PDB file of C-alpha atoms in Angstrom:
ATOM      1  CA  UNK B   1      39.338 -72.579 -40.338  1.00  0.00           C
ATOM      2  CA  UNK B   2      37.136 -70.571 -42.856  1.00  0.00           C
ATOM      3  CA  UNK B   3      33.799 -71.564 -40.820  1.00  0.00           C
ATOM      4  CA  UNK B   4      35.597 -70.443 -37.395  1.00  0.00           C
ATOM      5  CA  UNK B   5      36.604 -66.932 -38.914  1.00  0.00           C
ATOM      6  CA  UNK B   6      32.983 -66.275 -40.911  1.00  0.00           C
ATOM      7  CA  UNK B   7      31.799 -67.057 -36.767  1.00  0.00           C
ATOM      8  CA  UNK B   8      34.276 -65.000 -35.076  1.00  0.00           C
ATOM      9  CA  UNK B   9      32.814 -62.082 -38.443  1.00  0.00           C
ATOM     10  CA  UNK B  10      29.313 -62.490 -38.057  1.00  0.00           C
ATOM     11  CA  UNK B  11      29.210 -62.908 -34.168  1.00  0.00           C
ATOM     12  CA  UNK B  12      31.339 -59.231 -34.632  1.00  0.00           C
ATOM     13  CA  UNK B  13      28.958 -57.898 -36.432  1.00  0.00           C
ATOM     14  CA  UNK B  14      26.177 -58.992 -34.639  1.00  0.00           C
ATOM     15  CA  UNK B  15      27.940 -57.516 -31.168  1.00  0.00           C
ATOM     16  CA  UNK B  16      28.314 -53.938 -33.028  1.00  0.00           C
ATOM     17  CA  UNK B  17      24.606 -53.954 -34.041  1.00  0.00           C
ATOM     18  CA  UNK B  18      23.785 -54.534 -30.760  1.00  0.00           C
ATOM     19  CA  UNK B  19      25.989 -51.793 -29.459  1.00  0.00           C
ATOM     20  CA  UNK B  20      24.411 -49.501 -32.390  1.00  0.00           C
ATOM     21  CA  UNK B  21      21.152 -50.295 -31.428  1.00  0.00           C
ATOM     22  CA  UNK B  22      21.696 -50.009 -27.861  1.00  0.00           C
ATOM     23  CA  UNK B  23      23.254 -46.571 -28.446  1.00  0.00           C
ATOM     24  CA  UNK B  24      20.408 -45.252 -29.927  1.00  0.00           C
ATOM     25  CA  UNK B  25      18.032 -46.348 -28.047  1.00  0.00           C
ATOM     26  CA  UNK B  26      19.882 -44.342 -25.073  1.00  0.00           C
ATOM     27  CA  UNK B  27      19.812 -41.455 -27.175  1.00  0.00           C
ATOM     28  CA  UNK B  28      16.291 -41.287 -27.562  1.00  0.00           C
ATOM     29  CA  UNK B  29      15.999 -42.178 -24.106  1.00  0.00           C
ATOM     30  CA  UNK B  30      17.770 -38.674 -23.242  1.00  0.00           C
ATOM     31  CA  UNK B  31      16.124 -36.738 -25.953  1.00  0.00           C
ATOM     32  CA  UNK B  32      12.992 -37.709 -24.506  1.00  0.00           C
ATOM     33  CA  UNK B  33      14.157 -37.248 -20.938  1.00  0.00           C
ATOM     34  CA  UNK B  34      15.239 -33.807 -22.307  1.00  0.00           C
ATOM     35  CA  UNK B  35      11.888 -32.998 -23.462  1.00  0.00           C
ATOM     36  CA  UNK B  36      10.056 -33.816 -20.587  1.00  0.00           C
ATOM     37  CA  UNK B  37      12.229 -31.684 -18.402  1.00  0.00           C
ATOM     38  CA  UNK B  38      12.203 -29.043 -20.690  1.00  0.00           C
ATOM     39  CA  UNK B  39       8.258 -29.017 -20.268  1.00  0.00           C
ATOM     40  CA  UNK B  40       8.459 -29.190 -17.131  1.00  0.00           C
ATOM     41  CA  UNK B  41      10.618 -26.472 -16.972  1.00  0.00           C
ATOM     42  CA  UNK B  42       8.130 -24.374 -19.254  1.00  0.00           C
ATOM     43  CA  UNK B  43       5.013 -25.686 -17.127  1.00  0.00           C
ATOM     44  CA  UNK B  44       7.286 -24.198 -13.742  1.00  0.00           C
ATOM     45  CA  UNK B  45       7.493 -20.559 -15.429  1.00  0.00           C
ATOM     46  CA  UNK B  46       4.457 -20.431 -16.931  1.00  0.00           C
ATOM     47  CA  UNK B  47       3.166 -20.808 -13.519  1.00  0.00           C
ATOM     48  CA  UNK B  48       5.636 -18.594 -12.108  1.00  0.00           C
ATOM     49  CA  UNK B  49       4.958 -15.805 -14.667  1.00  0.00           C
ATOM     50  CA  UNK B  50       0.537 -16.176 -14.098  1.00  0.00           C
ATOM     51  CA  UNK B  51      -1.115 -13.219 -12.538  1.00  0.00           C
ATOM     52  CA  UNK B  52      -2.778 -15.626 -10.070  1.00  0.00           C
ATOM     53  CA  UNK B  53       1.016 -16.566  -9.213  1.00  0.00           C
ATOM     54  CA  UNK B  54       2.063 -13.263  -8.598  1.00  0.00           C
ATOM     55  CA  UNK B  55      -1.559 -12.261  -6.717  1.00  0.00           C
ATOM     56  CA  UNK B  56      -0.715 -15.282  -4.128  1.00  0.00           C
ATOM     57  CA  UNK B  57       3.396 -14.308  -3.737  1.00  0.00           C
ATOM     58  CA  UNK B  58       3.467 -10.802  -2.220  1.00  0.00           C
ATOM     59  CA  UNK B  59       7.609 -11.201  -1.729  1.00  0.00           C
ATOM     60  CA  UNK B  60       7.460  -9.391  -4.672  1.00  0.00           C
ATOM     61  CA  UNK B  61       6.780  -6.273  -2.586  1.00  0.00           C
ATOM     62  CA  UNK B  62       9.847  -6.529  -0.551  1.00  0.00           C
ATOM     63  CA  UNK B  63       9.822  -3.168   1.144  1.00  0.00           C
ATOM     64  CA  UNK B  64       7.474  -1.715   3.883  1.00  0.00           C
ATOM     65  CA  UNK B  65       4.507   0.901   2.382  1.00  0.00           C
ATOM     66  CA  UNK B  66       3.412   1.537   5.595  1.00  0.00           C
ATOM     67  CA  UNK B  67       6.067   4.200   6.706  1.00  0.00           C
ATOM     68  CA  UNK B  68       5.193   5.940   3.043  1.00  0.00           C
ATOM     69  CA  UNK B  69       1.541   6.162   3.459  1.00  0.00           C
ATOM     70  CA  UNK B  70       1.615   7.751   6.870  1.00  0.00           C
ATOM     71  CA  UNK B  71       3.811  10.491   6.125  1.00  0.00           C
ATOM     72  CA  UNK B  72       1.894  11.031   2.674  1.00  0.00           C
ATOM     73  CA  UNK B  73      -1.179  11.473   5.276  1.00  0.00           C
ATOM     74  CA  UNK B  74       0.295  13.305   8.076  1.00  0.00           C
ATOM     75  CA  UNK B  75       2.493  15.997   6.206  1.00  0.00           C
ATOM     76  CA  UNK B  76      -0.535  16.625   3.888  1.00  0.00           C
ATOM     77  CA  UNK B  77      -2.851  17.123   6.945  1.00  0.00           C
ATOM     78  CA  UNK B  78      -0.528  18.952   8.699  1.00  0.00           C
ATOM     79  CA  UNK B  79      -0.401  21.461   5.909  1.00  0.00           C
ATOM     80  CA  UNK B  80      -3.888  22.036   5.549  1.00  0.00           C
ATOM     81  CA  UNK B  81      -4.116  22.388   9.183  1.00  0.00           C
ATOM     82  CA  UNK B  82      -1.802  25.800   8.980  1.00  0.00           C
ATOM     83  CA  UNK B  83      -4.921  27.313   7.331  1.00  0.00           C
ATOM     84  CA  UNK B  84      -7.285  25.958   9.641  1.00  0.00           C
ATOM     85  CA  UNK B  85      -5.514  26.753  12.586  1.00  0.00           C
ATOM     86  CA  UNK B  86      -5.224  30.523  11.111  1.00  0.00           C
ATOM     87  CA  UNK B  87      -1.260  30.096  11.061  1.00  0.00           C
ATOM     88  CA  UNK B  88      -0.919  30.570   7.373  1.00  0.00           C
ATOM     89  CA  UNK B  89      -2.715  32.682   5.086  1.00  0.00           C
ATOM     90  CA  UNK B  90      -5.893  31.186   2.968  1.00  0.00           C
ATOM     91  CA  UNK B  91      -3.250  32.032  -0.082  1.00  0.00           C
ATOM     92  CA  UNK B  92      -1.694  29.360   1.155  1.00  0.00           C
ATOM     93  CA  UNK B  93      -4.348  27.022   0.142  1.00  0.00           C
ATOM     94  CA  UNK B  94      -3.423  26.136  -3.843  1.00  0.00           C
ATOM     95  CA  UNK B  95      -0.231  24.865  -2.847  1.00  0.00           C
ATOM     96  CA  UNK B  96      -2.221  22.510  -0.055  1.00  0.00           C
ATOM     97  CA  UNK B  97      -4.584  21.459  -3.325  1.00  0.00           C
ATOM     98  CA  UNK B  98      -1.328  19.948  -5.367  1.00  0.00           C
ATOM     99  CA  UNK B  99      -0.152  18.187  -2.202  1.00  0.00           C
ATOM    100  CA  UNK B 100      -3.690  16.639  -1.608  1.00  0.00           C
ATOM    101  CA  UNK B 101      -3.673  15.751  -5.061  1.00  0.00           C
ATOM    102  CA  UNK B 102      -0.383  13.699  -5.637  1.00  0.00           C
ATOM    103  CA  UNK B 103       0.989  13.114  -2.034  1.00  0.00           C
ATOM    104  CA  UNK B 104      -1.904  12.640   0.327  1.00  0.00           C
ATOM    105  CA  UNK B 105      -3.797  11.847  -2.462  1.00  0.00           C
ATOM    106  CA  UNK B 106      -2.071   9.099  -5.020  1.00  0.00           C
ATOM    107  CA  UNK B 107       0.737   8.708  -3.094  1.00  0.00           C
ATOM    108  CA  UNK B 108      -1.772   6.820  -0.270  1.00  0.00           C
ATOM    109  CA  UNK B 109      -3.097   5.253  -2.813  1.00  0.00           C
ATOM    110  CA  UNK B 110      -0.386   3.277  -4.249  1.00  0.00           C
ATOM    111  CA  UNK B 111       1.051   2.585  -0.072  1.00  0.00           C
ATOM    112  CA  UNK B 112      -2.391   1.719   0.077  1.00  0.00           C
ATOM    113  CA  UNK B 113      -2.344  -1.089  -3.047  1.00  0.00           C
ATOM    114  CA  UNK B 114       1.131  -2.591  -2.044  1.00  0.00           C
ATOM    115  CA  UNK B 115      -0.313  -3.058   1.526  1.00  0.00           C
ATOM    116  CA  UNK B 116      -3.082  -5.184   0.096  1.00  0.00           C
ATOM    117  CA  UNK B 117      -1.191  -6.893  -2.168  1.00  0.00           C
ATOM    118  CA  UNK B 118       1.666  -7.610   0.745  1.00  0.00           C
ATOM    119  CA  UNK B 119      -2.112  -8.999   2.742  1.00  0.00           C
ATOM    120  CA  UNK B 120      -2.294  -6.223   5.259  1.00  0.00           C
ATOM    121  CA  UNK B 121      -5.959  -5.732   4.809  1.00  0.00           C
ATOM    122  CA  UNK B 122      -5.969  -2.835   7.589  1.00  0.00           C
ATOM    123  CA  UNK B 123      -3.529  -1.117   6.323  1.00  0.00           C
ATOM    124  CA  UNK B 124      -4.644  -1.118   2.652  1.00  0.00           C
ATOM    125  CA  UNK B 125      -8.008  -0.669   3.176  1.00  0.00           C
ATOM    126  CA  UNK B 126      -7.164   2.514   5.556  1.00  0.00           C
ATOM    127  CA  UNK B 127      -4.705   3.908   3.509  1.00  0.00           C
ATOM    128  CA  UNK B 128      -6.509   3.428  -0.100  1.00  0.00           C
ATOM    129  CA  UNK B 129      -9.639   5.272   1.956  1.00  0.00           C
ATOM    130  CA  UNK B 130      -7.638   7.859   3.117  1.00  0.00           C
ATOM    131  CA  UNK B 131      -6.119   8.393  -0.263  1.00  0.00           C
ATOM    132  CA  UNK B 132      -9.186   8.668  -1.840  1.00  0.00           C
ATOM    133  CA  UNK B 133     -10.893  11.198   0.241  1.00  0.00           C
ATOM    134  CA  UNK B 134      -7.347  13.456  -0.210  1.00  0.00           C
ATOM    135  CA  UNK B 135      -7.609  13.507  -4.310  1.00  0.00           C
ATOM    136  CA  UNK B 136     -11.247  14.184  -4.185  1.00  0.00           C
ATOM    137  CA  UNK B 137     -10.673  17.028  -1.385  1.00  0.00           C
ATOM    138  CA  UNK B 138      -8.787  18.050  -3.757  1.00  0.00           C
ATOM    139  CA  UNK B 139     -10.859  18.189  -6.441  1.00  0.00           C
ATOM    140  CA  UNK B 140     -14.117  19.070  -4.318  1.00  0.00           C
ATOM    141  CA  UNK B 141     -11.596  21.870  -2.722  1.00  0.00           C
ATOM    142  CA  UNK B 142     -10.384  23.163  -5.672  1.00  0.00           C
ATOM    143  CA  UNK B 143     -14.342  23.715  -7.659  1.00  0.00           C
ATOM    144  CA  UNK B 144     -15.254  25.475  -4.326  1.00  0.00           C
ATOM    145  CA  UNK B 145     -12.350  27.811  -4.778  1.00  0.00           C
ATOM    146  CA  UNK B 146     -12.635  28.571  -8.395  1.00  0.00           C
ATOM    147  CA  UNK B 147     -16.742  29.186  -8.458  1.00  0.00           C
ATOM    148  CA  UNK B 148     -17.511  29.772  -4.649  1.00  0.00           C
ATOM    149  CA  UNK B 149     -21.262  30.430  -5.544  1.00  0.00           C
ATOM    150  CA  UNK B 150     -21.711  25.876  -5.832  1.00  0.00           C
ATOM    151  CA  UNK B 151     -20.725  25.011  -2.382  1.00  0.00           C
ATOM    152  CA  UNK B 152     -22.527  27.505  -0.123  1.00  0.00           C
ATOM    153  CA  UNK B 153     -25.831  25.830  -0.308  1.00  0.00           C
ATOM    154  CA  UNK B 154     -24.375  22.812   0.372  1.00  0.00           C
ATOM    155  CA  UNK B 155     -23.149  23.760   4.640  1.00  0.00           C
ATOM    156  CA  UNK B 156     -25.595  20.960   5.266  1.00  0.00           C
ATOM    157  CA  UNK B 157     -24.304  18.263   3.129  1.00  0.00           C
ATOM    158  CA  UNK B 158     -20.457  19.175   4.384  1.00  0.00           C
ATOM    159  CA  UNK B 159     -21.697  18.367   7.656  1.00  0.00           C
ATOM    160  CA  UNK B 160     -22.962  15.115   7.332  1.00  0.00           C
ATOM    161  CA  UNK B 161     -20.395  14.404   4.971  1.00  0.00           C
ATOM    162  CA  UNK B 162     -17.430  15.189   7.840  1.00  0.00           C
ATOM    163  CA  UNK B 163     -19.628  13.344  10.297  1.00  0.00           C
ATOM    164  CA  UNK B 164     -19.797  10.144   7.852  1.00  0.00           C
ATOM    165  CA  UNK B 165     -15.522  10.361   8.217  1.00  0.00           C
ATOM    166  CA  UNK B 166     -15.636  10.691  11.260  1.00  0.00           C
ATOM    167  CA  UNK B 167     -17.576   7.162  12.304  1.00  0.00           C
ATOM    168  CA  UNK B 168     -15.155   5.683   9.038  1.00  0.00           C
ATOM    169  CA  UNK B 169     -12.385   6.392  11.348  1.00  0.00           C
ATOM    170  CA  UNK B 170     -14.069   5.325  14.143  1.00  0.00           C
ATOM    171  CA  UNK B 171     -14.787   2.170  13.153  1.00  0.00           C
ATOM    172  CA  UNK B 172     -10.816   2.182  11.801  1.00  0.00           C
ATOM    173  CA  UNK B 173      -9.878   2.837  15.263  1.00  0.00           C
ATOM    174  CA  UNK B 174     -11.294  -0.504  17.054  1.00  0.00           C
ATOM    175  CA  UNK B 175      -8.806  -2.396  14.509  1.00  0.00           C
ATOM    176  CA  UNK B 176      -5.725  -0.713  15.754  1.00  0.00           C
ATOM    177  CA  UNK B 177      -6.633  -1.764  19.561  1.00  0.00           C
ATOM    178  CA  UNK B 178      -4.768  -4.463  18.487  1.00  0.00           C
ATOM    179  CA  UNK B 179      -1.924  -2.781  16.692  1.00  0.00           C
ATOM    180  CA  UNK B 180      -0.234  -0.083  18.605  1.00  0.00           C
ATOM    181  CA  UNK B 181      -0.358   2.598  20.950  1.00  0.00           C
ATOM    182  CA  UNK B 182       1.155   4.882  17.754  1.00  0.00           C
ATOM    183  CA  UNK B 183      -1.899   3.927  15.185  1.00  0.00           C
ATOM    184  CA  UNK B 184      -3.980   4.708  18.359  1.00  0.00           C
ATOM    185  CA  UNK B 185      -3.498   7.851  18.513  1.00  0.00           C
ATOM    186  CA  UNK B 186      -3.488   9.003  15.078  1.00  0.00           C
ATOM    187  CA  UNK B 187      -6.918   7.277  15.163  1.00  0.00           C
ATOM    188  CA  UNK B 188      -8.585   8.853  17.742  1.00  0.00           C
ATOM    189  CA  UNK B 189      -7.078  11.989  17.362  1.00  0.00           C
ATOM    190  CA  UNK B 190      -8.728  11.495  13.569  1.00  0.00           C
ATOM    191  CA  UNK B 191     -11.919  10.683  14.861  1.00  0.00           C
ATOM    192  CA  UNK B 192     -12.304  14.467  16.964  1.00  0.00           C
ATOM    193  CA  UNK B 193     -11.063  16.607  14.208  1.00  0.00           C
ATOM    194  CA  UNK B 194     -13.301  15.127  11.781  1.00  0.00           C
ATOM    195  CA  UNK B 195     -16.230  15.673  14.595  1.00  0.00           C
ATOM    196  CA  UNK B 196     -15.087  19.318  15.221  1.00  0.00           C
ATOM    197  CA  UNK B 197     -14.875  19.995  11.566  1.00  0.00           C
ATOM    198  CA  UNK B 198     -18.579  18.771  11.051  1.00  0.00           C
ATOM    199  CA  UNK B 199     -19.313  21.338  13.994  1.00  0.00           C
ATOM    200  CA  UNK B 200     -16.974  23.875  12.591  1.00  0.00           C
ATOM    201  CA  UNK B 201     -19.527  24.357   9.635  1.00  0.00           C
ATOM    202  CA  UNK B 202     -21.443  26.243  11.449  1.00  0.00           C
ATOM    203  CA  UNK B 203     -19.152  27.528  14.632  1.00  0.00           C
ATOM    204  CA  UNK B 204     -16.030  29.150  13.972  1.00  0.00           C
ATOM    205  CA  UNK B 205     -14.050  28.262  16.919  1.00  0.00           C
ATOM    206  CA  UNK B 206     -15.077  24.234  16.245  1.00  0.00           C
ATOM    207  CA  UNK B 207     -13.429  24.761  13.167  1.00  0.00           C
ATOM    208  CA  UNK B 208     -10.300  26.555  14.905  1.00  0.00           C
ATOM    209  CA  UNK B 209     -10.173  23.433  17.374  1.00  0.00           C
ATOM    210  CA  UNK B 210      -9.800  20.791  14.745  1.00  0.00           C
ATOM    211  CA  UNK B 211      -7.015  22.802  13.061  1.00  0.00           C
ATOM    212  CA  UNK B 212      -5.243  22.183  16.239  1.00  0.00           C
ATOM    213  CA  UNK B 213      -6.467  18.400  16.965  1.00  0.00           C
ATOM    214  CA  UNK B 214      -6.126  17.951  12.984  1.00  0.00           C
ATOM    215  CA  UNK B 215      -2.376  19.151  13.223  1.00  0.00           C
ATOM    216  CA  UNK B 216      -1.603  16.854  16.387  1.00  0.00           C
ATOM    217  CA  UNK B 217      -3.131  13.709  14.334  1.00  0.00           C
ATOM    218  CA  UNK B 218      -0.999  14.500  11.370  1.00  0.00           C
ATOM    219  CA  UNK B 219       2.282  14.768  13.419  1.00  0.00           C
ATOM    220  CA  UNK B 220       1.552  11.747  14.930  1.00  0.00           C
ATOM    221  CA  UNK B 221       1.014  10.348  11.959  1.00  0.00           C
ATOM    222  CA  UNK B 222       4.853  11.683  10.977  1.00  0.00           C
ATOM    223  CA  UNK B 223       6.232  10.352  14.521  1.00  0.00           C
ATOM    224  CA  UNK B 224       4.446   6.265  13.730  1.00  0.00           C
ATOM    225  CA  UNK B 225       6.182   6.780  10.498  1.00  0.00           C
ATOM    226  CA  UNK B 226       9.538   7.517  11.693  1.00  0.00           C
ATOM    227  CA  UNK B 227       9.230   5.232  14.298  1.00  0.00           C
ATOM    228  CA  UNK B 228       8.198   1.881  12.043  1.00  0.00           C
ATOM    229  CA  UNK B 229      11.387   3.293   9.921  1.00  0.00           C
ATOM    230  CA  UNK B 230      13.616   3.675  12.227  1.00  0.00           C
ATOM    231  CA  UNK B 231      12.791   0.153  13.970  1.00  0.00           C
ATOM    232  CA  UNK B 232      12.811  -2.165  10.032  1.00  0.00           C
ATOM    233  CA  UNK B 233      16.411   0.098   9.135  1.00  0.00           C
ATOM    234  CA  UNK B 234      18.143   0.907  12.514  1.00  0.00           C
ATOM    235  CA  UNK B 235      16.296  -1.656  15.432  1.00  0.00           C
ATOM    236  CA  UNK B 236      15.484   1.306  17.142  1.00  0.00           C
ATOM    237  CA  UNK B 237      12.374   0.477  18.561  1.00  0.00           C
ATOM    238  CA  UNK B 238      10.940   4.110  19.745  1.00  0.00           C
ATOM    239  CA  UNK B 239       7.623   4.097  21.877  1.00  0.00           C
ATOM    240  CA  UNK B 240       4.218   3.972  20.830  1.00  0.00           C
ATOM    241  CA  UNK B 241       5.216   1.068  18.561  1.00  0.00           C
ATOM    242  CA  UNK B 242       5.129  -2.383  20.562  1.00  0.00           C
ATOM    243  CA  UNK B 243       2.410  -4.139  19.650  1.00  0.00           C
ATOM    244  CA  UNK B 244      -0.878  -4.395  21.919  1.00  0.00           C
ATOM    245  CA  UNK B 245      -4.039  -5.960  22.906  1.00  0.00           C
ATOM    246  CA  UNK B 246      -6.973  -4.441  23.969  1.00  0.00           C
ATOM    247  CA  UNK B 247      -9.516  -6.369  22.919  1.00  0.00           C
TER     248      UNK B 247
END
């Protein structure tokens, strides 16, 4: 009877030791289960949080820029056209300087930026170009007006310099053959005021021309801006806007 019960006590024991030992053993099974997801976990956010991460995932950018960088162009162009068109009064022309500056200016700019980052390589390119030639207008505009004397020798150079836009935009305006008629226009419509203004260095009513052109390229700049709005927020899809393909 005393042999059976030291059995039935050590065969006890030895069952509980085995239940110990396979307990712990599961636990460090989890722990180390827990570790490797927790790495993985970290390896998942580290990826998530890299610059190249965020360079490949544009969602980021969930908005449209490209409403925002054609009104930053066409209401800035439009108001330098009042001056060029004689409507307003060469006064007029410092307020024109701090709207070149931050709207047409850095305001295309950053539409510009987002478009690239979003992959719209026409877009950004056009609209960081655009932006560009707006802040140094600007500043170009702005030593011309405070010490005259520097920029009259230089009728020559403003020529060639509004011609060189002017086959920019040119070449900007094959791209949007396959965009729309809207982009079209502003385009082309870009393309002659930048050629009159070239001419309009040395013939007044040039220059009086591509204040008119120039104002009919910046309100159609307004009217493709309105129109992409009003088709991403309201499904109003306004013409000028359907997509083409020319060539």
């Amino acid at each position: 009877y005393i042999c059976l019960c030291s059995s039935i006590f050590t065969m006890s024991l030895t069952i509980s030791s085995m239940k110990d030992s396979a307990r712990s053993s599961g636990d460090v099974a989890d722990a180390n289960a827990m570790k490797m997801r927790d790495s993985h976990v970290a390896v998942d956010f580290a990826i998530q949080d890299s610059p190249r991460a965020l360079r490949a995932d544009p969602a980021w950018v969930r908005g449209n820029p490209g409403p925002f960088g054609l009104l930053c162009f066409g209401m800035t162009t439009d108001m330098l056209m009042f001056i060029t068109t004689g409507w307003a009064e060469k006064t007029f022309l410092p307020t024109v300087f701090c709207y070149a500056a931050f709207y047409g200016g850095f305001g295309q700019l950053i539409a510009g930026v987002l478009e690239l980052i979003k992959g719209n390589t026409f877009a950004g390119t056009a609209f960081s170009s655009y932006g560009c030639f707006w802040m140094g207008w600007f500043l170009l505009e702005w030593l011309s007006y405070e010490e005259p004397t520097l920029y009259l020798a230089a009728q020559t150079g403003k020529t060639l310099w509004c011609g060189l836009w002017a086959f920019l935009t040119a070449f900007f305006f094959v791209v949007t053959l396959r965009k729309n008629g809207s982009l079209m226009t502003v385009f082309s419509t870009l393309v002659i005021t930048f050629s009159l203004l070239a001419a309009g260095v040395h013939n007044k009513n040039c220059e009086t021309a591509a204040g008119y052109f120039g104002f009919f390229c910046g309100s159609s700049a307004i009217y493709a801006a309105f129109a992409m709005l009003y088709q991403d927020e309201l499904g109003i899809v306004l013409p000028g806007v359907r997509p083409v393909n020319y060539i």
